[in-house]
Amino acid sequence: MAKGLCIVISGPSGVGKGTVIKKFKDDPELKLSYSVSMTTRKMREGEQEGVNYYFVTREDFEQAVEKGELLEYTEFVGNYYGTPLKGIEKIREEGRNVILEIEVDGCMQVKKKIPDALTIFIVPPSMEELERRIRGRATEPEELVQERLAKAQREMEMTSHYKYVICNDDAQLAADIIKVIIERHMQKEGLC
Ligand code: 5GP
């Protein structure tokens, strides 16, 4: 059986990656499994352990790195984020597609290890709109908002490293476009 796709979705913080992904991730035709990352950041309201992230201490995270348990990892706005290796290969061996929602440094690491990863970058309609969305979330102090905005600027300069760049002006439209991209790649790889 052909191995499932490794799909990486990036985009600046606040661009609405989660909202877009939610609209297609349970579509049975896409045979997707979401990779749950490990992070040292605090749980936000509404988030669930093992669903949004595995919330761990810095000590636990550093141990996972030492043991080689992560496909990639990075430090983002003072916290670690990483993709556990366990599970990803199993999902792909079963012919299912795995979806990683990670930032650009992580994507560059994944591309080195999995050169045929399907990489998609989501951009906001404008930087002004992105700032509005980040501030609208209002869960963080101004200093962190500024850090996220600065990181967003740097991330936007990395779009040329991605196979596809999709604008999230309308989340349903962005999700529909991504669905078509995944289906075409599944056809190409003989996965449907
Ligand atoms: P947030 O704190 O908003 O949940 O996530 C911050 C950033 O970290 C987002 O851009 C998100 O995509 C990214 N991220 C989440 N999990 C991972 C991961 O496992 N690895 C990397 N490199 N980035 C991640």
mmCIF file of C-alpha atoms and ligand atoms in Angstrom:
data_model
loop_
_atom_site.group_PDB
_atom_site.id
_atom_site.type_symbol
_atom_site.label_atom_id
_atom_site.label_comp_id
_atom_site.label_asym_id
_atom_site.label_seq_id
_atom_site.Cartn_x
_atom_site.Cartn_y
_atom_site.Cartn_z
ATOM 1 C CA MET A 1 0.000 0.000 0.000
ATOM 2 C CA ALA A 2 1.263 3.502 -0.817
ATOM 3 C CA LYS A 3 2.358 5.552 2.175
ATOM 4 C CA GLY A 4 0.041 8.398 3.238
ATOM 5 C CA LEU A 5 0.953 12.024 2.625
ATOM 6 C CA CYS A 6 2.756 14.200 5.136
ATOM 7 C CA ILE A 7 0.935 17.540 4.925
ATOM 8 C CA VAL A 8 2.469 20.593 6.611
ATOM 9 C CA ILE A 9 0.330 23.679 7.143
ATOM 10 C CA SER A 10 2.000 26.892 8.299
ATOM 11 C CA GLY A 11 1.017 30.517 8.480
ATOM 12 C CA PRO A 12 1.526 33.350 10.927
ATOM 13 C CA SER A 13 -0.026 33.169 14.345
ATOM 14 C CA GLY A 14 -3.600 34.499 14.158
ATOM 15 C CA VAL A 15 -4.090 33.766 10.449
ATOM 16 C CA GLY A 16 -6.809 31.238 11.246
ATOM 17 C CA LYS A 17 -5.025 27.964 10.455
ATOM 18 C CA GLY A 18 -7.076 26.118 13.065
ATOM 19 C CA THR A 19 -10.388 27.426 11.693
ATOM 20 C CA VAL A 20 -9.474 26.473 8.123
ATOM 21 C CA ILE A 21 -8.180 23.013 9.085
ATOM 22 C CA LYS A 22 -11.311 22.284 11.143
ATOM 23 C CA LYS A 23 -13.414 22.714 7.994
ATOM 24 C CA PHE A 24 -11.800 19.819 6.118
ATOM 25 C CA LYS A 25 -10.016 17.622 8.630
ATOM 26 C CA ASP A 26 -12.931 15.243 9.284
ATOM 27 C CA ASP A 27 -13.814 14.835 5.598
ATOM 28 C CA PRO A 28 -13.696 11.016 5.198
ATOM 29 C CA GLU A 29 -12.436 11.254 1.606
ATOM 30 C CA LEU A 30 -9.248 12.939 2.776
ATOM 31 C CA LYS A 31 -8.317 10.159 5.257
ATOM 32 C CA LEU A 32 -6.614 12.632 7.565
ATOM 33 C CA SER A 33 -5.125 12.233 11.011
ATOM 34 C CA TYR A 34 -4.014 15.330 12.903
ATOM 35 C CA SER A 35 -0.567 15.298 14.494
ATOM 36 C CA VAL A 36 -0.900 16.544 18.091
ATOM 37 C CA SER A 37 2.165 18.599 19.034
ATOM 38 C CA MET A 38 3.931 18.832 22.330
ATOM 39 C CA THR A 39 4.294 22.293 23.887
ATOM 40 C CA THR A 40 5.493 23.995 27.055
ATOM 41 C CA ARG A 41 3.041 26.878 26.640
ATOM 42 C CA LYS A 42 0.125 27.291 29.030
ATOM 43 C CA MET A 43 -3.215 25.793 28.056
ATOM 44 C CA ARG A 44 -5.676 28.401 26.698
ATOM 45 C CA GLU A 45 -9.323 28.436 27.625
ATOM 46 C CA GLY A 46 -11.197 25.834 25.622
ATOM 47 C CA GLU A 47 -8.102 23.772 24.836
ATOM 48 C CA GLN A 48 -7.825 20.120 25.791
ATOM 49 C CA GLU A 49 -4.861 17.959 26.722
ATOM 50 C CA GLY A 50 -4.104 15.465 23.948
ATOM 51 C CA VAL A 51 -6.500 17.190 21.527
ATOM 52 C CA ASN A 52 -4.952 20.622 20.884
ATOM 53 C CA TYR A 53 -1.536 19.806 22.352
ATOM 54 C CA TYR A 54 0.257 17.611 24.842
ATOM 55 C CA PHE A 55 1.060 20.217 27.494
ATOM 56 C CA VAL A 56 4.395 19.376 29.137
ATOM 57 C CA THR A 57 7.093 20.962 31.310
ATOM 58 C CA ARG A 58 10.351 22.289 29.828
ATOM 59 C CA GLU A 59 12.118 19.377 31.503
ATOM 60 C CA ASP A 60 9.884 16.790 29.835
ATOM 61 C CA PHE A 61 10.249 18.542 26.485
ATOM 62 C CA GLU A 62 14.044 18.638 26.700
ATOM 63 C CA GLN A 63 14.053 14.945 27.577
ATOM 64 C CA ALA A 64 11.949 14.148 24.507
ATOM 65 C CA VAL A 65 14.475 16.073 22.362
ATOM 66 C CA GLU A 66 17.401 14.192 23.918
ATOM 67 C CA LYS A 67 15.729 10.845 23.316
ATOM 68 C CA GLY A 68 15.156 11.739 19.655
ATOM 69 C CA GLU A 69 11.387 11.469 20.048
ATOM 70 C CA LEU A 70 10.571 14.553 17.951
ATOM 71 C CA LEU A 71 10.452 14.877 14.157
ATOM 72 C CA GLU A 72 11.121 18.610 14.547
ATOM 73 C CA TYR A 73 10.898 21.271 17.211
ATOM 74 C CA THR A 74 11.387 24.969 17.772
ATOM 75 C CA GLU A 75 11.234 27.674 20.400
ATOM 76 C CA PHE A 76 8.464 30.162 19.652
ATOM 77 C CA VAL A 77 7.762 33.262 21.758
ATOM 78 C CA GLY A 78 9.464 31.716 24.805
ATOM 79 C CA ASN A 79 7.940 28.249 24.561
ATOM 80 C CA TYR A 80 8.923 24.962 22.962
ATOM 81 C CA TYR A 81 6.743 23.317 20.328
ATOM 82 C CA GLY A 82 7.500 19.970 18.675
ATOM 83 C CA THR A 83 6.046 17.124 16.619
ATOM 84 C CA PRO A 84 6.202 13.679 18.258
ATOM 85 C CA LEU A 85 7.604 11.136 15.800
ATOM 86 C CA LYS A 86 5.626 8.292 17.320
ATOM 87 C CA GLY A 87 2.390 7.890 15.477
ATOM 88 C CA ILE A 88 3.273 9.850 12.329
ATOM 89 C CA GLU A 89 4.995 6.958 10.578
ATOM 90 C CA LYS A 90 2.343 4.510 11.786
ATOM 91 C CA ILE A 91 -0.421 6.700 10.322
ATOM 92 C CA ARG A 92 1.396 7.002 6.991
ATOM 93 C CA GLU A 93 2.169 3.266 6.815
ATOM 94 C CA GLU A 94 -1.572 2.630 7.176
ATOM 95 C CA GLY A 95 -2.167 4.747 4.058
ATOM 96 C CA ARG A 96 -3.676 7.656 6.001
ATOM 97 C CA ASN A 97 -2.490 11.236 5.547
ATOM 98 C CA VAL A 98 -1.021 13.072 8.496
ATOM 99 C CA ILE A 99 -1.457 16.812 8.941
ATOM 100 C CA LEU A 100 1.050 18.938 10.856
ATOM 101 C CA GLU A 101 0.111 22.479 11.848
ATOM 102 C CA ILE A 102 3.529 23.979 12.600
ATOM 103 C CA GLU A 103 5.522 27.174 12.110
ATOM 104 C CA VAL A 104 8.189 27.776 9.439
ATOM 105 C CA ASP A 105 11.360 26.645 11.263
ATOM 106 C CA GLY A 106 9.673 23.324 11.949
ATOM 107 C CA CYS A 107 8.559 23.023 8.327
ATOM 108 C CA MET A 108 12.142 23.532 7.118
ATOM 109 C CA GLN A 109 13.244 20.663 9.392
ATOM 110 C CA VAL A 110 10.430 18.426 8.118
ATOM 111 C CA LYS A 111 11.380 19.168 4.472
ATOM 112 C CA LYS A 112 14.919 17.905 5.165
ATOM 113 C CA LYS A 113 13.637 14.661 6.680
ATOM 114 C CA ILE A 114 10.598 14.173 4.426
ATOM 115 C CA PRO A 115 11.467 15.870 1.101
ATOM 116 C CA ASP A 116 8.137 15.032 -0.529
ATOM 117 C CA ALA A 117 6.080 16.630 2.278
ATOM 118 C CA LEU A 118 3.106 18.584 0.914
ATOM 119 C CA THR A 119 3.703 22.094 2.258
ATOM 120 C CA ILE A 120 0.966 24.738 2.386
ATOM 121 C CA PHE A 121 1.290 28.285 3.735
ATOM 122 C CA ILE A 122 -1.789 30.284 4.729
ATOM 123 C CA VAL A 123 -1.507 34.072 4.418
ATOM 124 C CA PRO A 124 -3.854 36.758 5.786
ATOM 125 C CA PRO A 125 -5.627 39.162 3.386
ATOM 126 C CA SER A 126 -3.345 41.916 4.806
ATOM 127 C CA MET A 127 -0.970 42.532 7.708
ATOM 128 C CA GLU A 128 -3.488 44.988 9.183
ATOM 129 C CA GLU A 129 -6.130 42.282 9.244
ATOM 130 C CA LEU A 130 -3.652 39.870 10.867
ATOM 131 C CA GLU A 131 -2.909 42.366 13.647
ATOM 132 C CA ARG A 132 -6.631 42.833 14.200
ATOM 133 C CA ARG A 133 -7.107 39.054 14.499
ATOM 134 C CA ILE A 134 -4.152 38.637 16.911
ATOM 135 C CA ARG A 135 -5.418 41.456 19.123
ATOM 136 C CA GLY A 136 -8.978 40.141 18.910
ATOM 137 C CA ARG A 137 -7.835 36.985 20.656
ATOM 138 C CA ALA A 138 -6.831 39.169 23.658
ATOM 139 C CA THR A 139 -5.364 36.320 25.668
ATOM 140 C CA GLU A 140 -1.836 37.682 25.921
ATOM 141 C CA PRO A 141 0.021 40.753 27.214
ATOM 142 C CA GLU A 142 1.092 43.480 24.727
ATOM 143 C CA GLU A 143 4.729 42.319 24.813
ATOM 144 C CA LEU A 144 3.773 38.857 23.530
ATOM 145 C CA VAL A 145 1.429 40.342 20.920
ATOM 146 C CA GLN A 146 4.377 42.409 19.616
ATOM 147 C CA GLU A 147 6.570 39.286 19.519
ATOM 148 C CA ARG A 148 3.904 37.373 17.587
ATOM 149 C CA LEU A 149 3.573 40.252 15.107
ATOM 150 C CA ALA A 150 7.353 40.421 14.585
ATOM 151 C CA LYS A 151 7.498 36.657 14.086
ATOM 152 C CA ALA A 152 4.553 36.908 11.649
ATOM 153 C CA GLN A 153 6.527 39.424 9.537
ATOM 154 C CA ARG A 154 9.507 37.048 9.384
ATOM 155 C CA GLU A 155 7.273 34.080 8.556
ATOM 156 C CA MET A 156 5.644 35.952 5.682
ATOM 157 C CA GLU A 157 9.094 36.201 4.065
ATOM 158 C CA MET A 158 9.323 32.384 3.933
ATOM 159 C CA THR A 159 6.354 31.682 1.662
ATOM 160 C CA SER A 160 8.590 30.789 -1.306
ATOM 161 C CA HIS A 161 9.726 27.658 0.576
ATOM 162 C CA TYR A 162 6.188 26.263 0.374
ATOM 163 C CA LYS A 163 4.545 24.402 -2.481
ATOM 164 C CA TYR A 164 1.221 26.270 -2.124
ATOM 165 C CA VAL A 165 0.290 29.676 -0.675
ATOM 166 C CA ILE A 166 -3.408 30.158 0.147
ATOM 167 C CA CYS A 167 -5.072 33.376 1.311
ATOM 168 C CA ASN A 168 -7.480 33.063 4.229
ATOM 169 C CA ASP A 169 -9.904 35.807 3.316
ATOM 170 C CA ASP A 170 -12.798 33.368 3.494
ATOM 171 C CA ALA A 171 -12.079 30.302 5.672
ATOM 172 C CA GLN A 172 -14.509 28.000 3.793
ATOM 173 C CA LEU A 173 -12.999 28.936 0.428
ATOM 174 C CA ALA A 174 -9.444 28.403 1.751
ATOM 175 C CA ALA A 175 -10.510 24.990 3.141
ATOM 176 C CA ASP A 176 -12.124 23.994 -0.190
ATOM 177 C CA ILE A 177 -8.945 24.904 -2.101
ATOM 178 C CA ILE A 178 -6.774 22.904 0.309
ATOM 179 C CA LYS A 179 -9.145 19.942 -0.041
ATOM 180 C CA VAL A 180 -8.684 19.974 -3.832
ATOM 181 C CA ILE A 181 -4.889 20.176 -3.424
ATOM 182 C CA ILE A 182 -4.863 17.172 -1.062
ATOM 183 C CA GLU A 183 -7.144 15.147 -3.377
ATOM 184 C CA ARG A 184 -4.923 15.838 -6.398
ATOM 185 C CA HIS A 185 -1.828 14.736 -4.466
ATOM 186 C CA MET A 186 -3.635 11.607 -3.254
ATOM 187 C CA GLN A 187 -4.487 10.759 -6.875
ATOM 188 C CA LYS A 188 -0.883 11.367 -7.919
ATOM 189 C CA GLU A 189 0.421 9.033 -5.207
ATOM 190 C CA GLY A 190 -2.212 6.368 -5.908
ATOM 191 C CA LEU A 191 -3.896 6.888 -2.547
ATOM 192 C CA CYS A 192 -7.443 7.018 -3.919
HETATM 193 P P1 5GP B 1 -0.012 28.699 19.406
HETATM 194 O O1 5GP B 1 0.713 29.101 20.658
HETATM 195 O O2 5GP B 1 -0.732 29.870 18.783
HETATM 196 O O3 5GP B 1 -0.883 27.487 19.593
HETATM 197 O O4 5GP B 1 1.099 28.256 18.352
HETATM 198 C C1 5GP B 1 2.148 29.093 18.018
HETATM 199 C C2 5GP B 1 2.812 28.634 16.741
HETATM 200 O O5 5GP B 1 3.454 27.376 16.953
HETATM 201 C C3 5GP B 1 1.835 28.420 15.590
HETATM 202 O O6 5GP B 1 2.391 29.023 14.425
HETATM 203 C C4 5GP B 1 1.770 26.917 15.462
HETATM 204 O O7 5GP B 1 1.505 26.514 14.128
HETATM 205 C C5 5GP B 1 3.166 26.536 15.865
HETATM 206 N N1 5GP B 1 3.272 25.132 16.290
HETATM 207 C C6 5GP B 1 2.345 24.372 16.908
HETATM 208 N N2 5GP B 1 2.823 23.139 17.119
HETATM 209 C C7 5GP B 1 4.062 23.103 16.597
HETATM 210 C C8 5GP B 1 5.070 22.080 16.479
HETATM 211 O O8 5GP B 1 4.911 20.941 16.886
HETATM 212 N N3 5GP B 1 6.237 22.434 15.885
HETATM 213 C C9 5GP B 1 6.470 23.681 15.408
HETATM 214 N N4 5GP B 1 7.644 23.901 14.813
HETATM 215 N N5 5GP B 1 5.542 24.667 15.486
HETATM 216 C C10 5GP B 1 4.365 24.373 16.074
#
